[in-house]
Structures are given as C-alpha cells and as structure tokens.
Coordinates of C-alpha atoms in Angstrom, one line a residue:
Chain A
M1 CA 93.7 128.1 64.3
A2 CA 95.7 128.2 67.5
D3 CA 98.9 126.2 68.0
P4 CA 98.1 122.5 68.5
A5 CA 98.7 121.1 72.0
I6 CA 100.6 118.2 70.4
R7 CA 102.5 118.4 67.2
I8 CA 104.2 115.3 65.9
R9 CA 106.5 115.5 62.9
N10 CA 108.2 112.6 61.0
L11 CA 108.1 110.4 64.1
V12 CA 110.1 107.2 63.8
T13 CA 109.9 104.7 66.7
R14 CA 111.3 101.2 67.0
L15 CA 110.8 98.4 69.4
G16 CA 113.8 96.2 69.1
D17 CA 114.3 95.7 65.4
R18 CA 110.7 96.4 64.4
T19 CA 109.9 99.8 63.1
V20 CA 106.6 100.8 64.6
H21 CA 106.1 104.2 63.3
N22 CA 107.6 105.5 60.1
E23 CA 107.4 109.2 59.4
L24 CA 104.3 109.7 61.3
N25 CA 102.7 113.2 61.4
L26 CA 99.9 114.2 63.7
D27 CA 98.4 117.4 65.2
I28 CA 96.2 117.4 68.2
Q29 CA 94.3 120.5 69.1
A30 CA 94.0 121.8 72.6
G31 CA 90.7 120.9 74.2
C32 CA 90.0 118.3 71.7
L33 CA 89.1 114.7 72.5
T34 CA 91.2 112.7 70.1
A35 CA 90.9 108.9 69.7
I36 CA 93.8 106.9 68.3
A37 CA 92.4 103.9 66.5
G38 CA 93.9 101.1 64.4
S39 CA 94.1 97.4 64.3
S40 CA 96.0 95.5 67.0
G41 CA 99.7 95.9 66.7
S42 CA 99.5 99.1 64.7
G43 CA 101.4 101.0 67.4
K44 CA 98.6 102.9 69.1
T45 CA 100.0 102.4 72.6
V46 CA 103.5 103.0 71.4
L47 CA 102.4 106.4 70.0
L48 CA 100.8 107.2 73.3
R49 CA 103.9 106.2 75.2
A50 CA 106.0 108.4 72.9
M51 CA 103.7 111.4 73.5
A52 CA 103.7 110.8 77.3
L53 CA 107.6 110.9 77.3
L54 CA 107.9 107.3 78.1
L55 CA 109.6 106.3 74.9
Q56 CA 112.4 108.0 73.1
P57 CA 111.7 108.3 69.4
V58 CA 114.4 107.2 67.0
A59 CA 113.8 110.2 64.8
G60 CA 111.4 113.0 64.4
T61 CA 110.0 115.5 66.8
I62 CA 107.1 115.6 69.3
E63 CA 106.2 119.1 70.6
L64 CA 104.0 119.3 73.6
F65 CA 102.5 122.8 74.1
G66 CA 105.2 124.1 71.7
Q67 CA 108.1 122.5 73.5
A68 CA 110.2 120.0 71.6
T69 CA 110.4 116.9 73.8
T70 CA 113.7 115.6 72.5
T71 CA 115.8 118.4 73.9
L72 CA 114.2 119.0 77.3
S73 CA 116.2 120.0 80.3
R74 CA 115.4 118.0 83.4
S75 CA 113.4 120.7 85.1
A76 CA 111.4 121.4 81.9
E77 CA 110.7 117.7 81.6
R78 CA 109.5 117.6 85.2
G79 CA 107.3 120.6 84.6
L80 CA 105.8 119.0 81.5
R81 CA 105.2 115.8 83.3
G82 CA 103.2 117.7 85.9
R83 CA 100.9 118.9 83.1
M84 CA 100.1 115.5 81.9
G85 CA 98.2 112.6 83.4
V86 CA 98.4 109.0 82.1
M87 CA 96.0 106.3 82.7
F88 CA 97.5 102.9 81.9
Q89 CA 95.6 100.0 80.4
R90 CA 95.7 97.9 83.5
G91 CA 95.6 100.8 85.9
A92 CA 99.2 100.5 87.1
L93 CA 98.2 101.5 90.6
F94 CA 100.9 101.1 93.2
T95 CA 100.0 97.9 94.9
G96 CA 101.6 98.8 98.2
M97 CA 99.4 101.9 98.7
T98 CA 95.7 102.5 99.3
V99 CA 93.7 104.0 96.6
L100 CA 93.7 107.4 98.3
D101 CA 97.5 107.3 98.8
N102 CA 97.8 106.4 95.1
V103 CA 96.0 109.5 94.1
A104 CA 97.8 111.6 96.7
F105 CA 101.2 110.4 95.6
P106 CA 101.7 112.8 92.6
L107 CA 100.4 115.7 94.7
R108 CA 103.0 115.0 97.4
E109 CA 105.7 114.7 94.8
H110 CA 104.9 117.8 92.9
T111 CA 103.6 120.2 95.5
A112 CA 104.5 121.3 99.1
L113 CA 100.9 121.2 100.3
P114 CA 100.2 119.9 103.8
R115 CA 98.7 116.4 104.3
S116 CA 95.2 117.5 105.0
A117 CA 95.0 119.6 101.8
V118 CA 96.6 116.8 99.7
Y119 CA 94.1 114.3 101.0
E120 CA 91.2 116.7 100.4
I121 CA 92.2 117.2 96.8
A122 CA 92.8 113.4 96.4
R123 CA 89.4 112.7 97.7
L124 CA 87.9 115.2 95.3
K125 CA 89.6 113.4 92.5
L126 CA 88.3 110.1 93.6
R127 CA 84.8 111.5 93.7
L128 CA 85.3 113.1 90.2
A129 CA 86.2 109.7 88.9
G130 CA 83.0 108.3 90.4
L131 CA 84.5 106.2 93.2
A132 CA 82.6 105.7 96.4
P133 CA 84.4 107.2 99.5
E134 CA 84.6 103.7 101.0
A135 CA 87.0 102.7 98.2
A136 CA 89.6 105.2 99.3
T137 CA 91.0 103.0 101.9
L138 CA 91.1 99.8 99.9
Y139 CA 94.3 98.4 98.3
P140 CA 94.4 97.9 94.6
S141 CA 94.2 94.1 95.0
E142 CA 90.8 94.6 96.6
L143 CA 89.3 96.5 93.7
S144 CA 87.1 95.3 90.9
G145 CA 88.1 96.0 87.3
G146 CA 85.8 99.0 87.0
M147 CA 87.0 100.4 90.3
T148 CA 90.6 100.0 89.2
K149 CA 89.9 102.0 86.1
R150 CA 88.3 104.7 88.0
A151 CA 91.1 104.8 90.6
A152 CA 93.6 105.0 87.8
L153 CA 91.7 107.9 86.2
A154 CA 91.6 109.7 89.5
R155 CA 95.3 109.3 89.9
S156 CA 95.9 110.6 86.3
L157 CA 93.8 113.6 87.2
A158 CA 95.6 114.3 90.5
L159 CA 97.7 117.2 89.2
D160 CA 94.9 118.9 87.2
P161 CA 96.7 118.0 84.0
D162 CA 96.1 119.9 80.7
L163 CA 96.8 116.7 78.8
L164 CA 95.2 113.4 79.7
F165 CA 96.3 110.2 78.1
L166 CA 94.0 107.2 78.4
D167 CA 95.1 103.8 77.2
E168 CA 92.0 101.6 76.5
P169 CA 89.9 103.2 79.2
T170 CA 86.8 101.1 78.5
A171 CA 88.4 97.8 77.8
G172 CA 87.2 95.2 80.1
L173 CA 84.3 97.1 81.5
D174 CA 80.7 96.0 81.2
P175 CA 78.6 97.9 78.7
V176 CA 76.9 100.0 81.3
G177 CA 80.1 100.8 83.0
A178 CA 81.8 101.6 79.7
T179 CA 79.1 104.0 78.7
A180 CA 79.3 105.7 82.1
F181 CA 83.1 105.9 81.8
D182 CA 82.8 107.5 78.4
K183 CA 80.3 110.0 79.8
L184 CA 82.7 110.7 82.7
I185 CA 85.5 111.4 80.3
V186 CA 83.5 113.9 78.3
H187 CA 82.1 115.5 81.4
L188 CA 85.6 116.0 82.9
R189 CA 86.9 117.2 79.6
N190 CA 84.2 119.9 79.4
L191 CA 84.5 120.8 83.1
L192 CA 88.3 121.0 83.3
G193 CA 89.1 121.9 79.7
L194 CA 91.3 118.9 79.2
T195 CA 93.0 117.8 76.0
V196 CA 92.2 114.1 76.0
I197 CA 94.0 111.5 73.9
L198 CA 92.6 108.1 74.1
V199 CA 93.6 104.8 72.6
T200 CA 90.6 102.6 72.1
H201 CA 89.1 99.7 70.2
D202 CA 85.6 100.4 71.5
P203 CA 83.4 101.3 68.6
V204 CA 80.9 103.1 70.8
S205 CA 83.6 105.3 72.2
L206 CA 84.9 106.1 68.8
W207 CA 81.5 107.1 67.5
E208 CA 80.1 108.8 70.6
I209 CA 82.8 110.7 72.4
A210 CA 85.7 111.3 70.0
D211 CA 85.9 114.6 68.3
E212 CA 88.6 113.4 66.1
I213 CA 89.9 110.0 65.3
A214 CA 93.5 109.4 64.1
F215 CA 93.6 106.1 62.4
I216 CA 97.0 104.5 62.5
G217 CA 98.3 101.8 60.1
A218 CA 101.5 100.9 58.3
G219 CA 103.5 103.2 60.7
R220 CA 101.6 106.4 59.9
V221 CA 98.3 108.2 60.3
L222 CA 96.2 106.8 57.5
A223 CA 93.2 109.0 58.1
S224 CA 92.0 111.5 60.6
G225 CA 88.7 113.1 61.2
P226 CA 85.4 112.4 63.0
A227 CA 84.1 108.8 62.8
Q228 CA 81.6 109.7 60.1
A229 CA 84.2 111.1 57.8
L230 CA 86.4 108.0 58.3
T231 CA 83.7 105.7 57.0
Q232 CA 84.0 107.5 53.7
S233 CA 87.8 107.2 53.6
L234 CA 89.4 105.9 50.5
E235 CA 92.1 104.0 52.5
P236 CA 91.1 100.3 52.3
A237 CA 92.4 99.6 55.8
V238 CA 90.3 102.4 57.3
R239 CA 87.2 101.3 55.3
C240 CA 87.8 97.8 56.4
Y241 CA 88.0 98.8 60.1
F242 CA 85.0 101.0 60.0
G243 CA 83.1 98.6 57.8
G244 CA 83.2 95.8 60.4
A245 CA 79.9 94.7 61.8
R246 CA 80.5 96.0 65.3
M247 CA 81.6 99.4 64.0
Q248 CA 78.5 99.5 61.7
R249 CA 76.1 98.8 64.6
A250 CA 77.7 101.5 66.7
G251 CA 77.5 103.9 63.8
A252 CA 73.9 103.1 63.1
S253 CA 72.9 103.7 66.7
W254 CA 74.8 107.0 66.6
D255 CA 72.9 107.9 63.4
Q256 CA 69.6 107.4 65.1
K257 CA 70.5 109.9 67.8
Chain B
M1 CA 96.2 137.7 98.6
N2 CA 95.0 140.9 100.0
W3 CA 93.4 140.8 103.5
R4 CA 91.3 143.8 104.3
V5 CA 90.3 142.8 107.8
A6 CA 88.5 146.0 108.6
Q7 CA 86.2 145.7 105.6
R8 CA 85.9 141.9 106.1
R9 CA 87.2 141.3 102.5
V10 CA 89.7 139.0 101.0
I11 CA 90.9 139.7 97.5
C12 CA 92.5 136.6 96.0
S13 CA 94.8 137.0 93.1
G14 CA 97.4 135.2 91.1
D15 CA 97.8 131.7 90.0
W16 CA 95.8 129.2 92.0
S17 CA 96.8 126.1 90.1
V18 CA 98.1 123.0 91.9
E19 CA 101.8 123.7 91.5
R20 CA 101.6 127.1 93.1
L21 CA 99.1 126.3 95.8
A22 CA 101.5 125.7 98.6
A23 CA 102.2 129.4 99.0
V24 CA 98.5 130.2 98.9
E25 CA 97.8 127.5 101.6
R26 CA 100.5 129.0 103.8
Q27 CA 99.0 132.5 103.5
I28 CA 95.6 131.2 104.5
R29 CA 97.0 129.3 107.4
R30 CA 99.0 132.3 108.7
N31 CA 96.9 135.2 107.8
A32 CA 93.2 134.2 108.0
P33 CA 91.9 136.2 110.9
M34 CA 89.7 134.5 113.4
T35 CA 86.9 137.1 113.4
S36 CA 83.3 136.6 112.8
G37 CA 81.0 138.8 110.7
E38 CA 80.2 138.9 107.1
W39 CA 83.2 138.1 104.9
R40 CA 83.4 138.6 101.2
I41 CA 85.9 136.7 99.1
N42 CA 86.7 138.2 95.8
L43 CA 88.0 135.7 93.2
G44 CA 88.1 138.1 90.2
E45 CA 91.8 138.5 90.2
I46 CA 92.7 134.9 90.1
S47 CA 94.4 134.1 86.8
T48 CA 94.1 130.3 86.9
L49 CA 91.9 128.2 89.1
D50 CA 91.9 124.5 88.8
T51 CA 90.1 122.0 91.0
A52 CA 92.9 121.9 93.5
G53 CA 92.6 125.7 93.7
A54 CA 88.9 125.4 94.2
V55 CA 89.5 123.0 97.1
M56 CA 91.7 125.8 98.5
V57 CA 88.9 128.3 98.2
Q58 CA 86.7 125.9 100.1
R59 CA 89.3 125.5 102.8
L60 CA 89.5 129.3 103.1
C61 CA 85.7 129.5 103.4
R62 CA 85.6 126.7 106.0
R63 CA 88.3 128.4 108.0
L64 CA 86.4 131.6 108.2
R65 CA 83.1 129.8 109.0
T66 CA 84.6 127.9 111.9
A67 CA 85.5 131.3 113.3
G68 CA 81.8 132.1 113.2
A69 CA 81.8 134.2 110.1
S70 CA 79.5 134.0 107.1
V71 CA 81.1 133.9 103.7
Q72 CA 80.1 135.2 100.4
L73 CA 82.1 134.6 97.2
E74 CA 82.1 137.3 94.6
D75 CA 83.3 137.9 91.1
V76 CA 82.9 134.3 90.1
S77 CA 82.6 133.5 86.4
A78 CA 80.2 130.8 85.2
E79 CA 82.8 128.2 84.5
R80 CA 84.6 128.8 87.8
H81 CA 81.2 128.5 89.5
A82 CA 80.8 125.0 88.0
V83 CA 84.2 124.0 89.3
L84 CA 83.5 125.4 92.8
K85 CA 80.1 123.7 92.9
L86 CA 81.8 120.4 92.0
V87 CA 84.1 120.8 94.9
A88 CA 81.5 121.9 97.4
S89 CA 78.9 119.3 96.5
E90 CA 80.1 116.8 99.0
M91 CA 82.5 117.1 101.9
E92 CA 82.4 113.5 103.1
V93 CA 84.8 112.1 105.5
T94 CA 86.8 109.1 104.4
P95 CA 86.3 106.1 106.6
R96 CA 89.5 104.9 108.2
R97 CA 91.0 101.5 108.1
P98 CA 90.2 99.8 111.4
Y99 CA 92.9 100.7 113.8
S100 CA 95.0 97.8 115.1
N101 CA 96.4 98.2 118.6
P102 CA 99.9 97.0 119.5
L103 CA 98.6 94.1 121.5
E104 CA 96.5 92.9 118.6
R105 CA 99.5 93.2 116.3
L106 CA 101.7 91.2 118.8
G107 CA 99.1 88.5 119.0
R108 CA 98.8 88.4 115.2
R109 CA 102.5 88.0 114.9
V110 CA 102.6 85.2 117.3
T111 CA 99.8 83.3 115.7
D112 CA 101.2 84.0 112.3
G113 CA 104.5 82.6 113.5
C114 CA 102.9 79.5 114.8
F115 CA 100.7 78.9 111.8
G116 CA 103.6 79.8 109.6
I117 CA 105.1 76.5 110.5
T118 CA 102.0 74.5 109.9
E119 CA 101.5 76.3 106.6
Y120 CA 105.1 75.4 105.6
L121 CA 104.4 71.8 106.5
A122 CA 101.2 71.8 104.5
F123 CA 103.2 73.1 101.6
I124 CA 105.7 70.3 102.0
G125 CA 102.9 67.9 102.2
R126 CA 101.2 69.1 99.0
L127 CA 104.6 69.2 97.2
T128 CA 105.2 65.6 98.2
A129 CA 101.7 64.5 97.2
D130 CA 102.1 66.1 93.8
S131 CA 105.6 65.0 93.3
L132 CA 105.6 61.4 94.3
P133 CA 103.5 60.0 91.5
R134 CA 105.8 61.8 89.1
M135 CA 109.0 60.6 90.8
L136 CA 107.8 57.0 90.5
R137 CA 107.5 57.5 86.7
P138 CA 110.7 59.4 85.9
H139 CA 110.0 59.6 82.2
R140 CA 107.1 62.0 83.2
L141 CA 109.3 64.4 85.0
R142 CA 109.9 67.7 83.3
W143 CA 113.5 67.1 82.3
H144 CA 113.6 70.2 80.2
E145 CA 112.7 72.4 83.1
I146 CA 115.1 70.6 85.4
A147 CA 117.9 71.1 82.9
V148 CA 117.1 74.8 82.7
E149 CA 117.1 75.2 86.4
L150 CA 120.2 73.1 86.7
E151 CA 121.9 75.6 84.4
R152 CA 120.7 78.6 86.2
A153 CA 121.3 77.4 89.7
G154 CA 124.3 75.3 89.0
V155 CA 126.3 76.2 86.0
M156 CA 125.9 79.9 86.3
A157 CA 126.9 79.8 89.9
I158 CA 130.3 78.2 89.2
P159 CA 132.3 81.4 88.8
I160 CA 131.1 83.1 91.9
I161 CA 131.3 80.1 94.1
G162 CA 134.8 79.2 92.7
L163 CA 136.0 82.7 93.4
L164 CA 134.7 82.9 96.9
A165 CA 136.0 79.4 97.8
F166 CA 139.4 80.3 96.4
L167 CA 139.5 83.4 98.6
I168 CA 138.3 81.6 101.7
G169 CA 141.0 78.9 101.1
I170 CA 143.6 81.6 100.9
V171 CA 142.4 83.4 104.0
M172 CA 142.2 80.3 106.1
A173 CA 145.7 79.1 105.0
Y174 CA 147.1 82.5 105.7
Q175 CA 145.5 82.9 109.1
S176 CA 146.3 79.4 110.4
G177 CA 149.7 79.1 108.7
D178 CA 151.1 82.0 110.9
I179 CA 150.2 80.2 114.1
L180 CA 151.4 76.8 112.9
Q181 CA 154.7 78.2 111.8
T182 CA 155.6 79.4 115.3
Y183 CA 155.5 75.7 116.3
G184 CA 157.2 74.6 113.2
A185 CA 154.1 72.6 112.4
N186 CA 153.6 73.9 108.9
I187 CA 152.7 70.5 107.6
F188 CA 149.6 70.4 109.7
L189 CA 148.2 73.1 107.4
V190 CA 147.1 70.1 105.3
D191 CA 145.1 68.5 108.1
L192 CA 143.6 71.8 109.1
L193 CA 142.6 73.0 105.7
G194 CA 141.4 69.5 104.7
V195 CA 139.1 69.2 107.6
I196 CA 137.7 72.7 107.6
I197 CA 137.2 73.1 103.9
L198 CA 135.9 69.6 103.1
R199 CA 133.8 69.2 106.1
E200 CA 132.5 72.6 107.0
M201 CA 133.4 75.6 104.9
G202 CA 132.8 74.0 101.5
P203 CA 129.3 72.9 102.0
L204 CA 128.2 75.7 104.3
M205 CA 129.5 78.5 102.2
T206 CA 128.2 77.1 99.0
A207 CA 124.8 76.7 100.6
V208 CA 124.8 80.3 101.9
I209 CA 125.7 81.7 98.4
V210 CA 123.1 79.5 96.7
A211 CA 120.4 80.6 99.3
G212 CA 121.2 84.2 98.4
R213 CA 121.3 83.6 94.7
T214 CA 118.9 80.9 93.9
G215 CA 116.5 80.9 96.9
A216 CA 115.8 84.6 96.3
S217 CA 115.2 84.0 92.5
Y218 CA 112.8 81.2 93.3
T219 CA 110.7 83.4 95.6
A220 CA 110.7 86.3 93.2
Q221 CA 109.9 84.3 90.2
I222 CA 107.0 82.4 91.7
G223 CA 105.7 85.5 93.4
T224 CA 105.7 87.5 90.2
M225 CA 104.0 84.7 88.4
H226 CA 101.3 84.9 91.1
L227 CA 100.9 88.6 90.6
T228 CA 100.5 88.2 86.8
E229 CA 98.1 85.3 87.3
E230 CA 100.4 82.9 85.5
V231 CA 100.0 80.4 88.4
D232 CA 96.3 80.6 88.1
A233 CA 96.6 80.0 84.3
L234 CA 98.6 76.9 85.0
R235 CA 95.9 75.7 87.4
T236 CA 93.1 76.1 84.9
M237 CA 95.1 73.9 82.5
G238 CA 95.2 71.2 85.1
V239 CA 98.9 71.6 85.8
T240 CA 99.6 72.0 89.4
P241 CA 102.1 74.8 90.1
F242 CA 104.0 72.3 92.4
E243 CA 105.0 69.9 89.7
M244 CA 105.5 72.5 87.1
L245 CA 107.4 75.1 89.1
V246 CA 108.5 73.6 92.4
L247 CA 109.5 70.1 91.6
P248 CA 112.0 70.9 88.8
K249 CA 113.6 73.6 91.0
F250 CA 113.7 71.2 93.9
L251 CA 115.3 68.4 91.9
A252 CA 117.7 70.6 90.1
L253 CA 119.0 72.1 93.3
L254 CA 119.3 68.7 94.8
I255 CA 121.6 67.8 92.0
A256 CA 123.4 71.1 91.7
L257 CA 124.3 71.8 95.3
P258 CA 126.4 68.7 95.9
L259 CA 128.2 69.2 92.7
L260 CA 128.9 72.9 93.5
T261 CA 130.1 71.7 96.9
V262 CA 132.7 69.4 95.2
W263 CA 133.7 72.3 93.1
A264 CA 134.0 74.6 96.1
D265 CA 136.0 72.0 98.0
A266 CA 138.5 71.6 95.2
I267 CA 139.0 75.3 94.6
G268 CA 139.1 76.1 98.3
L269 CA 141.9 73.5 98.7
L270 CA 143.6 74.9 95.7
G271 CA 143.6 78.4 97.3
G272 CA 144.9 76.9 100.6
M273 CA 147.6 74.9 98.7
L274 CA 148.8 78.0 96.9
V275 CA 149.4 80.0 100.1
S276 CA 150.9 76.9 101.8
S277 CA 153.4 76.4 99.1
L278 CA 154.2 80.1 98.6
L279 CA 154.5 81.2 102.2
Y280 CA 154.9 78.2 104.4
G281 CA 157.0 75.8 102.3
V282 CA 154.4 73.1 102.0
D283 CA 154.8 72.3 98.3
F284 CA 151.9 71.0 96.1
D285 CA 153.2 67.4 95.9
V286 CA 153.8 67.3 99.7
F287 CA 150.3 68.7 100.3
L288 CA 148.6 66.3 97.9
R289 CA 150.5 63.3 99.2
R290 CA 149.6 64.1 102.8
L291 CA 146.0 64.9 102.1
P292 CA 144.6 61.4 101.9
T293 CA 146.3 60.3 105.1
A294 CA 145.6 63.4 107.0
V295 CA 141.9 63.7 106.1
P296 CA 140.0 60.5 106.1
P297 CA 137.6 60.2 103.1
N298 CA 134.5 60.2 105.3
M299 CA 135.3 63.9 106.1
F300 CA 134.7 64.6 102.4
W301 CA 131.6 62.4 102.3
V302 CA 130.1 64.0 105.4
G303 CA 130.5 67.4 103.7
I304 CA 128.9 66.2 100.5
A305 CA 126.1 64.4 102.4
K306 CA 125.0 67.7 103.9
A307 CA 124.6 69.4 100.6
P308 CA 121.3 67.7 99.5
V309 CA 119.8 68.6 102.9
F310 CA 120.8 72.2 102.5
A311 CA 119.4 72.1 98.9
A312 CA 116.1 70.8 100.1
L313 CA 115.8 73.5 102.7
I314 CA 116.8 76.3 100.4
A315 CA 114.5 75.2 97.5
S316 CA 111.5 74.5 99.8
I317 CA 111.8 77.7 101.7
G318 CA 112.4 79.7 98.5
C319 CA 109.3 78.3 96.8
Y320 CA 107.1 78.4 99.9
Q321 CA 107.8 82.1 100.4
G322 CA 107.1 82.7 96.7
F323 CA 103.7 81.2 97.1
R324 CA 102.9 83.5 100.0
I325 CA 103.2 86.5 97.6
R326 CA 99.6 87.4 96.7
Y327 CA 98.8 90.9 95.9
S328 CA 101.5 93.5 95.7
A329 CA 105.0 94.3 94.4
D330 CA 105.9 95.2 98.0
E331 CA 105.4 91.6 99.0
V332 CA 107.9 90.4 96.4
G333 CA 110.6 92.4 98.1
R334 CA 109.5 91.4 101.6
Y335 CA 109.2 87.7 101.0
T336 CA 112.3 87.5 98.9
T337 CA 114.2 89.0 101.9
I338 CA 112.5 86.5 104.2
S339 CA 113.3 83.7 101.9
V340 CA 117.0 84.5 101.9
V341 CA 117.2 85.1 105.7
Q342 CA 115.3 82.0 106.6
G343 CA 117.2 79.9 104.0
I344 CA 120.6 80.9 105.5
F345 CA 119.2 80.6 109.0
W346 CA 118.0 77.0 108.5
V347 CA 121.1 76.0 106.6
I348 CA 123.2 77.0 109.6
V349 CA 120.8 75.4 112.0
A350 CA 121.0 72.2 110.0
D351 CA 124.7 72.4 109.9
A352 CA 124.9 72.6 113.7
V353 CA 122.5 69.7 114.0
F354 CA 124.8 67.7 111.6
S355 CA 127.8 68.5 113.7
I356 CA 126.2 67.4 116.9
V357 CA 124.5 64.3 115.5
L358 CA 127.4 63.1 113.4
F359 CA 130.2 64.1 115.6
S360 CA 129.1 63.2 119.1
W361 CA 126.6 60.4 118.4
L362 CA 128.0 58.6 115.5
G363 CA 131.6 59.6 116.1
L364 CA 132.2 60.6 112.5

C-alpha cells in the first residue's frame, strides 16, 4: 500500500490540564473519505485541529504527505497549509467580507493571479459547493445555516486542496440538505481526488459516505474500519455507539440498499 | 507554453495547479495572439491540472474566441474532461451589489446622524423604563454584577489613574513653578495646583482615561455578546439586556468615577507637592496648611460633582454603541472606536458646559 496521506504516531494532546489524546495512532490513506467518530468530548475536533496544524501536540508526531509537522520551516508550513482546506463547524466565514470575497481571500493570499481570474475561480468554487450566484454578494450574516455551510465548503476548496478537513459538515442541516451535502462531498472527492477527513455525529453520513471510520475514545483510536465492521467490534464503547437506535436505523436503511 | 502561431496550435505544458497559475496567466495575457482561424490547444503535456487550472484553460479558449477563432481542445484524458466540463458548464455573471452614489451616501450619513440622536434617546428611554422599577426596589438590583463591574472599572483602574495623575501634577507644578518663581510668588503654586487639579484636571483626566478603558470594554463586550447571540438568549429567558448588562455597568461607573476622581485629586496634588518642595521651596507642611485657605472647598466639590455626569455619559455611550453591533467582527472594532471618541468628546463638551454654567451663572 502507498504511503498514507496522514500518519499519526503516539499523539498526545492536552487542553489545559486535561489530556485529550494519549498515545493515539492513526493512518489515513490518500483519496480516502475518513470519518472520525466518537462520543461528545472524546476529542474528535481536537484531533482535527491537530491534523490541520492548529494545535501543537504535546508529544508524538503527525506526518502530512510524509512531512513531520512538528519540525516544519515557515515556508514548508505555508506550503502545507496551501494543500489543505478546513471547513469549521460554524463556518468561520469572515463577517466583514462578502461570500465571494471570503472564497477569493485564500486565492489572493497564496497566488499572484489577477482579480478577474481570482473571482472566476472563486465563483466556480461557489458553484461547486452548490451556492446560487446571487449568494456571492451577500454577507455571512445574511446567509441561512445551509448556505453558510456551503460557503464555508467553497472557501475550504478555494486552493484546490489535497486534504479537506470538515468539522461536523451536516450538523444543523435539515435531512434533505444533509443528504445533499453528503452527496456533494462524495462528488467532490471523486471529481477532485481529495482526501477527506470529516468529524461527524450523523449516523447517515457514517454509514453512507465514509470509507473508513476511526472511532475515538479514551484518548486513542478504539476501532477503525467501515461502519459495518465497527458494529461487530469487541470494544464495548464502539458497540454501544453503533448499537444506539439512531445508528441502527441508519444501518438498516443502508442494508436495504 | 509553446505557441505555434503559424500552425494555429498551442501546446500547454507543466504544472497548472493553483499555486503556479500566475505565470501561466501572464503568458496567456502576453502571448495569446489575436488571430482568427481554427486553433487547437493541446493539454497532453500538462502534469497537473486542478480546477483553477481548468478555469485558466477556459480563459485561454475565451480569449481566442473573442478574437474570432474557433477552438478545439486535444489530448484530454477522461478525468480532465470531467473537470473541464464542470468549469465550462456555466459562465454566469455574478450580480453586483447595488451601486451607491456619493450623493446617496452623503444623504444617508446625514439622516443616520440625525436619527442617531433619536436612537440614542430611545436607548436612554428604554434603559430608564427598565431600570426605574429595579431602582425603587434596591434589593432586586444585581449587586453581584455591580460589584464585579466596580472592581473592573474602579479598582483595576487605580494604578493607571494614580500614575497619570501623579505625572500630571508633577508637570503642572514644574511648568507653572518656573513662571511664579520669577515673581517670587512660589507660594501661589498651592493656589494654582489646587484649583486646576481639583476643579479641572482631576475629574476630566480621570473621565478621559475611563472612557478609553471602560467605555471601550462595555462596547466590545455587549457587541460580542450580540454576535454570539448571548443577548438574544437573555431575552428568551425574560431578562432584558438593559437591566442585566447595562444597569450594573451604569451604576458601577456612577460609583467608581467620583471615587477615582478623589484618588486622582489626591495623587495629583501629591505630585505637585513633591515638585513644589523639591524645586521651589514650598514644603509639604506649608503646602498643606495653605491649601484649605487658598482653595475653597467648593472647588473640590465642583470637581467631584462633575464625575457622576461624566460617568453617565461614558456608560450610556459605551453601552449604546455596543447595542449597535449586529453582524460582524468589523463592527466591534468600528463601534468601539466610535464609543471611545464620542465618550471623550461628550465628556469635554459637558466639562465646558459645566465651566460656563457654574462659573458665569452661579458664580462658583
């Protein structure tokens, strides 16, 4: 098997005094859609932040595309950041800019393209994320929840990243919107060859779109594999999570397909 | 890129990913010939092509087409074809925000300015309506919040206000002492410092510092609470933000500012006294013995009486500007600035009004 896009070894992270991850190991293959699951407070978002270079681990290594992230030079770090897109849970759109400017911002920062080309690329990203062209001139405060998610996705795609981190992409969307968003993620992954890491609680997302699920608990990866394999896991926490009524229903509807 | 104008061919090569595109774009802009005919664009030698690169291919095609040429892409693999199709599927034009002309903006500013005053008055009115019932039943006031605000706005300001008052006392004694010395009138330093510090500099400078420190923090805090919907959460619980957020701040500052003024007065005089005794031979005991006769007590009381007025101005402006923050982080910065500038502005205006009213009409 080829080298993994992300390789995490013996990761230890702390928030204040609380140890979130203790000796966590995880490999994520390139082109794979990996979901990080786990009960609330198990450190899914913290893991995402560590992988996205937003949080310095206390110990252990994270390698992105074979580069250890703990010993990066500034220019290497900037290059690496250009290869990843992060979509935050609440969008984190810049409130002082229009949606189009939000998407154009990383392009302006990382490339020397003229305005017209930047805006053309930005508009393409908005369309890819499924936003109507009218939304481009709106400010984030004028967007609905679903539109905010799409705009945030468009911005995370701005630099054609190889790695896409999504934090709870379908949380807060209506079921139809959530399904559409799931499809959109798979579609973009197939089209652009992305490696996608998503943190999610959504049972449907876990069953339908994730190639791999890494289940986090007690500071490490308790189990990993496709949803079906995890239901058979011997770990009580994993069985409990996948044995819940909502998860069962999502699994049942997946079985029918 | 290799332009073979004679054969109407372009051979694109290299890395067409977003980081490298600027060079490609420049080449297209400089070299694309404005000739019609049947052009063929070869993409076979491109090593990487992402969506931004595909946009650039489209731009190249469009450029050739506007020159009247027809364009054919060749050597396109299946996956690249999908990406190119995605890019080409729509070329909509984004609607622009309605353009506002300068005259309209001017008009808007004027009306905003005028209505700004009525809005401020409405704010004061609502604050009063919400506060009065509470004020009449003091046990229902939020004493805990008031104490917290009192600590932040009052206790924590003590060092900075003390230091600045001390320095101002020193500077004033030093500047005026020189002139008085030439007339041998060193002793009048006591009169001069007493009047200026107790009546004007103490209250005014304290108010200015508090406007910059506390007024700004009121605006930023309330504004950020708006952005994170905390204010709305309070409303849903039947707690009006006025009595929860504004009233404790208002009352706390009303208490803190006069006390800080007393502190500034004392430390300012101390600074003045120090210079007087060290440089101009007016010793501490001489200074202190002369002070009560040189400066009538009402000078002190006039200074202290101004402080609550300044406090009311600073607190109400700070909170009002905070409530104007609605949507964006930008606004937090903008309205915090406005809050400080207006706070200081109105404090100085009020001070001028005080001088005129008290001095010329009441003869104080």
